[in-house]
């Protein structure tokens, strides 16, 4: 059965619901923080960026079908289909494909710092799509976090701008829209159903593109580490959305989305562990600044 409507839970104990929203959202961020490093691991290990970006959606879509069948979830109302299509376009197809293509040409650390703008993009989209109106103090905290991320990106990138940055920025914008729409939908359907339905809706696109574009030679020569990274993206990253959308629906899209300000720092740590990318002094400075902004955003009313 679907979880109880979040609106009724919020009336019961707002502070407890906020804490639960933070916990669920934090779990989702932890799962997401590994995604860009393992994406780089997959493409650097011999898998094509297009296969990683779209193929993961195809595999996850099949798993989503099985999940809803086991849970015996009813089909959603037809009026929700356009909104689910927004989630599918932004989160299931757009962000994975664009980031995979970009990380074929730039290191994971470069993609991580640009993707750090995602919380700000989600908060802005929440105003238009989820009907939320954060306070001025909240926006000050968001802008401070964006400033930290941009400064860090400038220092790490040496002031250069590549075409891969355009792909990453486009990914951030459409993913922010998908997050905001998915968070609003999760209040009605629950996080599990939202993500599963979005993955299923993308199957008519993800499966044919994966099959047509697959390169058997590349697949056979890909390293075990590349396949491990691809498996993580198919299973764990998508499962993280169950927790993420649950957190957004409980704690509010704009507020919970700011937990992702900590994601670049976590991702850089994973990049160091998995890829051997060094964590430099500016990284530590950015970590302190970003985490401070997360706390400020959560305290803002």
PDB file of C-alpha atoms in Angstrom:
ATOM      1  CA  UNK A   1       0.000   0.000   0.000  1.00  0.00           C
ATOM      2  CA  UNK A   2       1.028   3.605  -0.503  1.00  0.00           C
ATOM      3  CA  UNK A   3       2.326   5.581   2.515  1.00  0.00           C
ATOM      4  CA  UNK A   4      -0.208   7.868   4.216  1.00  0.00           C
ATOM      5  CA  UNK A   5      -0.583  11.323   2.675  1.00  0.00           C
ATOM      6  CA  UNK A   6       2.142  13.624   3.941  1.00  0.00           C
ATOM      7  CA  UNK A   7      -0.346  16.428   4.506  1.00  0.00           C
ATOM      8  CA  UNK A   8      -2.048  14.444   7.272  1.00  0.00           C
ATOM      9  CA  UNK A   9       1.305  13.527   8.848  1.00  0.00           C
ATOM     10  CA  UNK A  10       2.416  17.150   8.866  1.00  0.00           C
ATOM     11  CA  UNK A  11      -0.645  18.164  10.906  1.00  0.00           C
ATOM     12  CA  UNK A  12       0.197  15.560  13.533  1.00  0.00           C
ATOM     13  CA  UNK A  13       3.761  16.541  14.493  1.00  0.00           C
ATOM     14  CA  UNK A  14       5.509  19.135  12.282  1.00  0.00           C
ATOM     15  CA  UNK A  15       8.883  19.067  14.065  1.00  0.00           C
ATOM     16  CA  UNK A  16       9.084  15.287  13.978  1.00  0.00           C
ATOM     17  CA  UNK A  17       8.134  15.272  10.302  1.00  0.00           C
ATOM     18  CA  UNK A  18      10.880  17.822   9.565  1.00  0.00           C
ATOM     19  CA  UNK A  19      13.415  15.570  11.301  1.00  0.00           C
ATOM     20  CA  UNK A  20      12.211  12.583   9.303  1.00  0.00           C
ATOM     21  CA  UNK A  21      12.408  14.632   6.113  1.00  0.00           C
ATOM     22  CA  UNK A  22      16.018  15.534   6.896  1.00  0.00           C
ATOM     23  CA  UNK A  23      16.874  11.900   7.640  1.00  0.00           C
ATOM     24  CA  UNK A  24      15.321  10.589   4.425  1.00  0.00           C
ATOM     25  CA  UNK A  25      16.816  13.406   2.384  1.00  0.00           C
ATOM     26  CA  UNK A  26      20.260  12.817   3.912  1.00  0.00           C
ATOM     27  CA  UNK A  27      20.077   9.140   2.997  1.00  0.00           C
ATOM     28  CA  UNK A  28      19.269  10.075  -0.587  1.00  0.00           C
ATOM     29  CA  UNK A  29      22.161  12.547  -0.734  1.00  0.00           C
ATOM     30  CA  UNK A  30      24.544   9.870   0.570  1.00  0.00           C
ATOM     31  CA  UNK A  31      23.483   7.547  -2.257  1.00  0.00           C
ATOM     32  CA  UNK A  32      23.751  10.332  -4.847  1.00  0.00           C
ATOM     33  CA  UNK A  33      27.180  11.458  -3.659  1.00  0.00           C
ATOM     34  CA  UNK A  34      28.738   8.329  -5.137  1.00  0.00           C
ATOM     35  CA  UNK A  35      26.999   8.697  -8.507  1.00  0.00           C
ATOM     36  CA  UNK A  36      29.338  11.112 -10.309  1.00  0.00           C
ATOM     37  CA  UNK A  37      32.560   9.370  -9.180  1.00  0.00           C
ATOM     38  CA  UNK A  38      31.248   5.952 -10.295  1.00  0.00           C
ATOM     39  CA  UNK A  39      29.971   7.505 -13.543  1.00  0.00           C
ATOM     40  CA  UNK A  40      33.510   8.661 -14.218  1.00  0.00           C
ATOM     41  CA  UNK A  41      34.709   5.197 -13.188  1.00  0.00           C
ATOM     42  CA  UNK A  42      32.352   3.614 -15.718  1.00  0.00           C
ATOM     43  CA  UNK A  43      33.249   5.829 -18.691  1.00  0.00           C
ATOM     44  CA  UNK A  44      36.963   5.798 -17.880  1.00  0.00           C
ATOM     45  CA  UNK A  45      36.808   2.011 -17.714  1.00  0.00           C
ATOM     46  CA  UNK A  46      35.616   1.647 -21.292  1.00  0.00           C
ATOM     47  CA  UNK A  47      31.827   2.096 -21.279  1.00  0.00           C
ATOM     48  CA  UNK A  48      30.414   4.731 -23.636  1.00  0.00           C
ATOM     49  CA  UNK A  49      28.892   7.806 -22.005  1.00  0.00           C
ATOM     50  CA  UNK A  50      25.614   7.371 -23.874  1.00  0.00           C
ATOM     51  CA  UNK A  51      25.357   3.741 -22.754  1.00  0.00           C
ATOM     52  CA  UNK A  52      25.994   4.667 -19.128  1.00  0.00           C
ATOM     53  CA  UNK A  53      23.528   7.553 -19.196  1.00  0.00           C
ATOM     54  CA  UNK A  54      20.624   5.823 -20.949  1.00  0.00           C
ATOM     55  CA  UNK A  55      21.403   2.173 -20.199  1.00  0.00           C
ATOM     56  CA  UNK A  56      21.159   2.751 -16.464  1.00  0.00           C
ATOM     57  CA  UNK A  57      17.642   4.128 -16.974  1.00  0.00           C
ATOM     58  CA  UNK A  58      16.652   1.064 -18.999  1.00  0.00           C
ATOM     59  CA  UNK A  59      17.881  -1.395 -16.365  1.00  0.00           C
ATOM     60  CA  UNK A  60      16.375   0.629 -13.522  1.00  0.00           C
ATOM     61  CA  UNK A  61      13.071   0.849 -15.407  1.00  0.00           C
ATOM     62  CA  UNK A  62      12.810  -2.940 -15.556  1.00  0.00           C
ATOM     63  CA  UNK A  63      13.561  -3.114 -11.826  1.00  0.00           C
ATOM     64  CA  UNK A  64      10.894  -0.467 -11.233  1.00  0.00           C
ATOM     65  CA  UNK A  65       8.320  -2.597 -13.049  1.00  0.00           C
ATOM     66  CA  UNK A  66       9.133  -5.517 -10.771  1.00  0.00           C
ATOM     67  CA  UNK A  67       8.989  -3.287  -7.693  1.00  0.00           C
ATOM     68  CA  UNK A  68       5.508  -1.943  -8.436  1.00  0.00           C
ATOM     69  CA  UNK A  69       4.293  -5.433  -9.352  1.00  0.00           C
ATOM     70  CA  UNK A  70       5.498  -6.823  -6.007  1.00  0.00           C
ATOM     71  CA  UNK A  71       3.997  -3.878  -4.103  1.00  0.00           C
ATOM     72  CA  UNK A  72       0.757  -4.153  -6.139  1.00  0.00           C
ATOM     73  CA  UNK A  73       0.581  -0.407  -6.612  1.00  0.00           C
ATOM     74  CA  UNK A  74      -2.402   0.971  -8.569  1.00  0.00           C
ATOM     75  CA  UNK A  75      -1.880   3.111 -11.645  1.00  0.00           C
ATOM     76  CA  UNK A  76      -1.917   6.860 -10.966  1.00  0.00           C
ATOM     77  CA  UNK A  77      -4.538   9.242 -12.270  1.00  0.00           C
ATOM     78  CA  UNK A  78      -4.093  10.312 -15.892  1.00  0.00           C
ATOM     79  CA  UNK A  79      -3.896  13.961 -14.779  1.00  0.00           C
ATOM     80  CA  UNK A  80      -0.565  13.187 -13.086  1.00  0.00           C
ATOM     81  CA  UNK A  81       1.054  11.762 -16.226  1.00  0.00           C
ATOM     82  CA  UNK A  82       2.422  15.089 -17.574  1.00  0.00           C
ATOM     83  CA  UNK A  83       4.025  15.814 -14.200  1.00  0.00           C
ATOM     84  CA  UNK A  84       5.556  12.338 -14.074  1.00  0.00           C
ATOM     85  CA  UNK A  85       6.881  12.956 -17.589  1.00  0.00           C
ATOM     86  CA  UNK A  86       8.718  16.040 -16.245  1.00  0.00           C
ATOM     87  CA  UNK A  87      10.393  13.861 -13.602  1.00  0.00           C
ATOM     88  CA  UNK A  88      11.291  11.239 -16.201  1.00  0.00           C
ATOM     89  CA  UNK A  89      12.750  13.803 -18.613  1.00  0.00           C
ATOM     90  CA  UNK A  90      14.807  15.609 -15.992  1.00  0.00           C
ATOM     91  CA  UNK A  91      15.894  12.968 -13.497  1.00  0.00           C
ATOM     92  CA  UNK A  92      15.735   9.653 -15.349  1.00  0.00           C
ATOM     93  CA  UNK A  93      16.983  10.661 -18.805  1.00  0.00           C
ATOM     94  CA  UNK A  94      18.391  14.185 -18.910  1.00  0.00           C
ATOM     95  CA  UNK A  95      20.696  14.392 -15.912  1.00  0.00           C
ATOM     96  CA  UNK A  96      22.291  10.918 -16.264  1.00  0.00           C
ATOM     97  CA  UNK A  97      22.863  11.295 -20.014  1.00  0.00           C
ATOM     98  CA  UNK A  98      24.285  14.829 -19.913  1.00  0.00           C
ATOM     99  CA  UNK A  99      26.573  14.147 -16.950  1.00  0.00           C
ATOM    100  CA  UNK A 100      27.815  10.887 -18.469  1.00  0.00           C
ATOM    101  CA  UNK A 101      28.701  12.630 -21.727  1.00  0.00           C
ATOM    102  CA  UNK A 102      30.406  15.475 -19.867  1.00  0.00           C
ATOM    103  CA  UNK A 103      32.422  13.166 -17.609  1.00  0.00           C
ATOM    104  CA  UNK A 104      33.804  11.422 -20.664  1.00  0.00           C
ATOM    105  CA  UNK A 105      35.914  14.567 -21.180  1.00  0.00           C
ATOM    106  CA  UNK A 106      36.411  16.094 -17.712  1.00  0.00           C
ATOM    107  CA  UNK A 107      37.411  14.569 -14.359  1.00  0.00           C
ATOM    108  CA  UNK A 108      34.840  13.726 -11.718  1.00  0.00           C
ATOM    109  CA  UNK A 109      35.942  16.613  -9.488  1.00  0.00           C
ATOM    110  CA  UNK A 110      35.115  19.089 -12.256  1.00  0.00           C
ATOM    111  CA  UNK A 111      31.616  17.688 -12.686  1.00  0.00           C
ATOM    112  CA  UNK A 112      31.087  17.519  -8.932  1.00  0.00           C
ATOM    113  CA  UNK A 113      31.640  21.210  -8.318  1.00  0.00           C
ATOM    114  CA  UNK A 114      29.362  22.294 -11.175  1.00  0.00           C
ATOM    115  CA  UNK A 115      26.656  19.879 -10.028  1.00  0.00           C
ATOM    116  CA  UNK A 116      26.915  21.581  -6.650  1.00  0.00           C
ATOM    117  CA  UNK A 117      24.551  24.210  -8.077  1.00  0.00           C
ATOM    118  CA  UNK A 118      21.737  21.645  -8.061  1.00  0.00           C
ATOM    119  CA  UNK A 119      20.262  22.659  -4.654  1.00  0.00           C
ATOM    120  CA  UNK A 120      19.877  26.259  -5.823  1.00  0.00           C
ATOM    121  CA  UNK A 121      18.266  25.118  -9.077  1.00  0.00           C
ATOM    122  CA  UNK A 122      15.856  22.875  -7.157  1.00  0.00           C
ATOM    123  CA  UNK A 123      14.915  25.669  -4.753  1.00  0.00           C
ATOM    124  CA  UNK A 124      14.178  28.043  -7.623  1.00  0.00           C
ATOM    125  CA  UNK A 125      12.103  25.418  -9.416  1.00  0.00           C
ATOM    126  CA  UNK A 126      10.218  24.708  -6.173  1.00  0.00           C
ATOM    127  CA  UNK A 127       8.892  28.267  -6.201  1.00  0.00           C
ATOM    128  CA  UNK A 128       7.334  27.753  -9.633  1.00  0.00           C
ATOM    129  CA  UNK A 129       6.445  24.047  -9.578  1.00  0.00           C
ATOM    130  CA  UNK A 130       5.796  23.119  -5.936  1.00  0.00           C
ATOM    131  CA  UNK A 131       4.203  26.373  -4.799  1.00  0.00           C
ATOM    132  CA  UNK A 132       6.725  27.009  -2.026  1.00  0.00           C
ATOM    133  CA  UNK A 133       7.798  30.449  -0.783  1.00  0.00           C
ATOM    134  CA  UNK A 134      11.020  30.314   1.252  1.00  0.00           C
ATOM    135  CA  UNK A 135      12.000  33.205   3.509  1.00  0.00           C
ATOM    136  CA  UNK A 136      14.601  35.867   2.707  1.00  0.00           C
ATOM    137  CA  UNK A 137      17.041  34.309   5.180  1.00  0.00           C
ATOM    138  CA  UNK A 138      16.653  31.023   3.351  1.00  0.00           C
ATOM    139  CA  UNK A 139      17.561  32.629   0.027  1.00  0.00           C
ATOM    140  CA  UNK A 140      20.567  34.349   1.593  1.00  0.00           C
ATOM    141  CA  UNK A 141      21.793  30.948   2.773  1.00  0.00           C
ATOM    142  CA  UNK A 142      21.177  29.480  -0.697  1.00  0.00           C
ATOM    143  CA  UNK A 143      23.084  32.288  -2.407  1.00  0.00           C
ATOM    144  CA  UNK A 144      25.946  31.893   0.037  1.00  0.00           C
ATOM    145  CA  UNK A 145      26.107  28.184  -0.804  1.00  0.00           C
ATOM    146  CA  UNK A 146      26.060  28.947  -4.519  1.00  0.00           C
ATOM    147  CA  UNK A 147      28.888  31.446  -4.018  1.00  0.00           C
ATOM    148  CA  UNK A 148      30.952  28.767  -2.256  1.00  0.00           C
ATOM    149  CA  UNK A 149      30.344  26.305  -5.072  1.00  0.00           C
ATOM    150  CA  UNK A 150      31.131  28.819  -7.822  1.00  0.00           C
ATOM    151  CA  UNK A 151      34.301  29.991  -6.115  1.00  0.00           C
ATOM    152  CA  UNK A 152      35.429  26.417  -5.659  1.00  0.00           C
ATOM    153  CA  UNK A 153      34.652  25.614  -9.308  1.00  0.00           C
ATOM    154  CA  UNK A 154      36.601  28.675 -10.458  1.00  0.00           C
ATOM    155  CA  UNK A 155      39.664  27.772  -8.374  1.00  0.00           C
ATOM    156  CA  UNK A 156      39.639  24.105  -9.396  1.00  0.00           C
ATOM    157  CA  UNK A 157      38.983  24.864 -13.072  1.00  0.00           C
ATOM    158  CA  UNK A 158      41.587  27.596 -13.351  1.00  0.00           C
ATOM    159  CA  UNK A 159      38.970  30.016 -14.655  1.00  0.00           C
ATOM    160  CA  UNK A 160      38.373  28.005 -17.835  1.00  0.00           C
ATOM    161  CA  UNK A 161      34.981  27.072 -19.288  1.00  0.00           C
ATOM    162  CA  UNK A 162      34.599  23.982 -21.468  1.00  0.00           C
ATOM    163  CA  UNK A 163      31.747  22.652 -23.524  1.00  0.00           C
ATOM    164  CA  UNK A 164      31.363  19.940 -20.935  1.00  0.00           C
ATOM    165  CA  UNK A 165      30.401  22.686 -18.470  1.00  0.00           C
ATOM    166  CA  UNK A 166      27.455  23.589 -20.693  1.00  0.00           C
ATOM    167  CA  UNK A 167      26.284  19.975 -20.550  1.00  0.00           C
ATOM    168  CA  UNK A 168      26.685  19.931 -16.770  1.00  0.00           C
ATOM    169  CA  UNK A 169      24.807  23.214 -16.311  1.00  0.00           C
ATOM    170  CA  UNK A 170      21.968  21.991 -18.546  1.00  0.00           C
ATOM    171  CA  UNK A 171      21.855  18.806 -16.474  1.00  0.00           C
ATOM    172  CA  UNK A 172      21.582  20.846 -13.275  1.00  0.00           C
ATOM    173  CA  UNK A 173      18.675  22.934 -14.574  1.00  0.00           C
ATOM    174  CA  UNK A 174      16.535  20.060 -15.836  1.00  0.00           C
ATOM    175  CA  UNK A 175      17.326  17.894 -12.831  1.00  0.00           C
ATOM    176  CA  UNK A 176      16.309  20.724 -10.491  1.00  0.00           C
ATOM    177  CA  UNK A 177      12.968  20.853 -12.282  1.00  0.00           C
ATOM    178  CA  UNK A 178      12.584  17.084 -11.964  1.00  0.00           C
ATOM    179  CA  UNK A 179      13.430  17.178  -8.259  1.00  0.00           C
ATOM    180  CA  UNK A 180      10.898  19.935  -7.542  1.00  0.00           C
ATOM    181  CA  UNK A 181       8.141  18.218  -9.519  1.00  0.00           C
ATOM    182  CA  UNK A 182       8.926  14.819  -8.026  1.00  0.00           C
ATOM    183  CA  UNK A 183       8.946  16.204  -4.496  1.00  0.00           C
ATOM    184  CA  UNK A 184       5.505  17.733  -4.996  1.00  0.00           C
ATOM    185  CA  UNK A 185       4.178  14.507  -6.527  1.00  0.00           C
ATOM    186  CA  UNK A 186       5.569  12.427  -3.667  1.00  0.00           C
ATOM    187  CA  UNK A 187       3.077  14.133  -1.348  1.00  0.00           C
ATOM    188  CA  UNK A 188       0.313  12.416  -3.292  1.00  0.00           C
ATOM    189  CA  UNK A 189       1.899   9.166  -4.454  1.00  0.00           C
ATOM    190  CA  UNK A 190       4.865   8.466  -2.186  1.00  0.00           C
ATOM    191  CA  UNK A 191       8.534   8.561  -3.158  1.00  0.00           C
ATOM    192  CA  UNK A 192       8.778   4.932  -4.294  1.00  0.00           C
ATOM    193  CA  UNK A 193       5.862   5.175  -6.684  1.00  0.00           C
ATOM    194  CA  UNK A 194       6.978   8.509  -8.143  1.00  0.00           C
ATOM    195  CA  UNK A 195      10.434   7.264  -9.057  1.00  0.00           C
ATOM    196  CA  UNK A 196       9.253   3.869 -10.281  1.00  0.00           C
ATOM    197  CA  UNK A 197       6.588   5.417 -12.506  1.00  0.00           C
ATOM    198  CA  UNK A 198       9.075   7.922 -13.920  1.00  0.00           C
ATOM    199  CA  UNK A 199      11.508   5.117 -14.739  1.00  0.00           C
ATOM    200  CA  UNK A 200       8.733   3.087 -16.374  1.00  0.00           C
ATOM    201  CA  UNK A 201       7.540   6.059 -18.430  1.00  0.00           C
ATOM    202  CA  UNK A 202      11.080   6.446 -19.768  1.00  0.00           C
ATOM    203  CA  UNK A 203      11.334   2.799 -20.902  1.00  0.00           C
ATOM    204  CA  UNK A 204       9.950   3.403 -24.433  1.00  0.00           C
ATOM    205  CA  UNK A 205      12.877   5.798 -24.915  1.00  0.00           C
ATOM    206  CA  UNK A 206      15.629   4.262 -22.793  1.00  0.00           C
ATOM    207  CA  UNK A 207      15.338   0.666 -24.027  1.00  0.00           C
ATOM    208  CA  UNK A 208      15.399   1.317 -27.832  1.00  0.00           C
ATOM    209  CA  UNK A 209      18.234   3.862 -27.544  1.00  0.00           C
ATOM    210  CA  UNK A 210      20.250   1.477 -25.384  1.00  0.00           C
ATOM    211  CA  UNK A 211      19.768  -1.433 -27.790  1.00  0.00           C
ATOM    212  CA  UNK A 212      20.439   0.577 -30.938  1.00  0.00           C
ATOM    213  CA  UNK A 213      23.488   2.388 -29.605  1.00  0.00           C
ATOM    214  CA  UNK A 214      25.135  -0.512 -27.806  1.00  0.00           C
ATOM    215  CA  UNK A 215      28.701  -1.307 -28.891  1.00  0.00           C
ATOM    216  CA  UNK A 216      29.424  -4.960 -28.178  1.00  0.00           C
ATOM    217  CA  UNK A 217      33.166  -4.478 -28.607  1.00  0.00           C
ATOM    218  CA  UNK A 218      33.263  -1.717 -25.985  1.00  0.00           C
ATOM    219  CA  UNK A 219      31.139  -3.779 -23.614  1.00  0.00           C
ATOM    220  CA  UNK A 220      33.437  -6.776 -23.817  1.00  0.00           C
ATOM    221  CA  UNK A 221      36.539  -4.672 -23.220  1.00  0.00           C
ATOM    222  CA  UNK A 222      35.144  -2.646 -20.309  1.00  0.00           C
ATOM    223  CA  UNK A 223      36.892  -3.206 -16.988  1.00  0.00           C
ATOM    224  CA  UNK A 224      35.226  -4.905 -13.990  1.00  0.00           C
ATOM    225  CA  UNK A 225      35.393  -1.541 -12.174  1.00  0.00           C
ATOM    226  CA  UNK A 226      33.425   0.050 -15.010  1.00  0.00           C
ATOM    227  CA  UNK A 227      30.695  -2.578 -14.713  1.00  0.00           C
ATOM    228  CA  UNK A 228      30.633  -2.190 -10.930  1.00  0.00           C
ATOM    229  CA  UNK A 229      30.108   1.541 -11.381  1.00  0.00           C
ATOM    230  CA  UNK A 230      27.335   0.921 -13.899  1.00  0.00           C
ATOM    231  CA  UNK A 231      25.639  -1.527 -11.517  1.00  0.00           C
ATOM    232  CA  UNK A 232      25.737   1.062  -8.731  1.00  0.00           C
ATOM    233  CA  UNK A 233      24.082   3.627 -10.990  1.00  0.00           C
ATOM    234  CA  UNK A 234      21.356   1.200 -12.033  1.00  0.00           C
ATOM    235  CA  UNK A 235      20.458   0.021  -8.534  1.00  0.00           C
ATOM    236  CA  UNK A 236      21.721   2.155  -5.646  1.00  0.00           C
ATOM    237  CA  UNK A 237      21.514   5.597  -7.273  1.00  0.00           C
ATOM    238  CA  UNK A 238      17.938   5.014  -8.367  1.00  0.00           C
ATOM    239  CA  UNK A 239      16.989   3.502  -5.015  1.00  0.00           C
ATOM    240  CA  UNK A 240      18.329   6.712  -3.455  1.00  0.00           C
ATOM    241  CA  UNK A 241      15.469   8.554  -5.125  1.00  0.00           C
ATOM    242  CA  UNK A 242      12.979   6.618  -3.013  1.00  0.00           C
ATOM    243  CA  UNK A 243      14.507   8.158   0.104  1.00  0.00           C
ATOM    244  CA  UNK A 244      15.093  11.521  -1.580  1.00  0.00           C
ATOM    245  CA  UNK A 245      11.519  12.093  -2.715  1.00  0.00           C
ATOM    246  CA  UNK A 246      10.223  10.913   0.630  1.00  0.00           C
ATOM    247  CA  UNK A 247      12.415  13.527   2.284  1.00  0.00           C
ATOM    248  CA  UNK A 248      11.292  16.267  -0.132  1.00  0.00           C
ATOM    249  CA  UNK A 249       7.625  15.480   0.484  1.00  0.00           C
ATOM    250  CA  UNK A 250       8.017  15.523   4.275  1.00  0.00           C
ATOM    251  CA  UNK A 251      10.375  18.463   4.778  1.00  0.00           C
ATOM    252  CA  UNK A 252       9.570  20.655   1.777  1.00  0.00           C
ATOM    253  CA  UNK A 253      11.275  20.734  -1.604  1.00  0.00           C
ATOM    254  CA  UNK A 254      13.165  24.002  -1.175  1.00  0.00           C
ATOM    255  CA  UNK A 255      14.464  23.248   2.319  1.00  0.00           C
ATOM    256  CA  UNK A 256      15.422  19.566   1.980  1.00  0.00           C
ATOM    257  CA  UNK A 257      17.007  20.219  -1.415  1.00  0.00           C
ATOM    258  CA  UNK A 258      19.676  22.308   0.352  1.00  0.00           C
ATOM    259  CA  UNK A 259      21.093  19.131   1.879  1.00  0.00           C
ATOM    260  CA  UNK A 260      22.632  18.620  -1.551  1.00  0.00           C
ATOM    261  CA  UNK A 261      24.976  21.522  -0.851  1.00  0.00           C
ATOM    262  CA  UNK A 262      26.962  18.913   1.098  1.00  0.00           C
ATOM    263  CA  UNK A 263      26.953  16.508  -1.850  1.00  0.00           C
ATOM    264  CA  UNK A 264      29.968  17.985  -3.694  1.00  0.00           C
ATOM    265  CA  UNK A 265      32.133  17.546  -0.609  1.00  0.00           C
ATOM    266  CA  UNK A 266      30.978  13.959  -0.119  1.00  0.00           C
ATOM    267  CA  UNK A 267      31.466  13.237  -3.814  1.00  0.00           C
ATOM    268  CA  UNK A 268      35.010  14.574  -3.714  1.00  0.00           C
ATOM    269  CA  UNK A 269      35.776  12.226  -0.849  1.00  0.00           C
ATOM    270  CA  UNK A 270      34.397   9.323  -2.889  1.00  0.00           C
ATOM    271  CA  UNK A 271      36.409  10.534  -5.878  1.00  0.00           C
ATOM    272  CA  UNK A 272      39.526  10.366  -3.740  1.00  0.00           C
ATOM    273  CA  UNK A 273      38.699   6.855  -2.521  1.00  0.00           C
ATOM    274  CA  UNK A 274      37.544   5.407  -5.844  1.00  0.00           C
ATOM    275  CA  UNK A 275      39.532   7.373  -8.421  1.00  0.00           C
ATOM    276  CA  UNK A 276      42.535   8.592  -6.479  1.00  0.00           C
ATOM    277  CA  UNK A 277      41.671  12.254  -7.133  1.00  0.00           C
ATOM    278  CA  UNK A 278      43.401  14.402  -4.510  1.00  0.00           C
ATOM    279  CA  UNK A 279      41.454  16.392  -1.919  1.00  0.00           C
ATOM    280  CA  UNK A 280      43.256  19.756  -1.852  1.00  0.00           C
ATOM    281  CA  UNK A 281      43.293  22.695   0.557  1.00  0.00           C
ATOM    282  CA  UNK A 282      40.620  24.623  -1.375  1.00  0.00           C
ATOM    283  CA  UNK A 283      38.432  21.520  -1.119  1.00  0.00           C
ATOM    284  CA  UNK A 284      38.599  21.627   2.683  1.00  0.00           C
ATOM    285  CA  UNK A 285      37.798  25.352   2.704  1.00  0.00           C
ATOM    286  CA  UNK A 286      34.831  24.778   0.396  1.00  0.00           C
ATOM    287  CA  UNK A 287      33.666  21.887   2.597  1.00  0.00           C
ATOM    288  CA  UNK A 288      33.463  24.147   5.646  1.00  0.00           C
ATOM    289  CA  UNK A 289      31.667  26.877   3.721  1.00  0.00           C
ATOM    290  CA  UNK A 290      29.167  24.546   2.095  1.00  0.00           C
ATOM    291  CA  UNK A 291      28.305  22.721   5.315  1.00  0.00           C
ATOM    292  CA  UNK A 292      27.838  26.065   7.092  1.00  0.00           C
ATOM    293  CA  UNK A 293      25.369  27.127   4.413  1.00  0.00           C
ATOM    294  CA  UNK A 294      23.466  23.847   4.811  1.00  0.00           C
ATOM    295  CA  UNK A 295      23.000  24.583   8.512  1.00  0.00           C
ATOM    296  CA  UNK A 296      21.925  28.169   7.764  1.00  0.00           C
ATOM    297  CA  UNK A 297      19.361  26.979   5.213  1.00  0.00           C
ATOM    298  CA  UNK A 298      17.880  24.456   7.649  1.00  0.00           C
ATOM    299  CA  UNK A 299      17.536  27.061  10.393  1.00  0.00           C
ATOM    300  CA  UNK A 300      15.879  29.615   8.125  1.00  0.00           C
ATOM    301  CA  UNK A 301      12.118  29.937   8.489  1.00  0.00           C
TER     302      UNK A 301
END
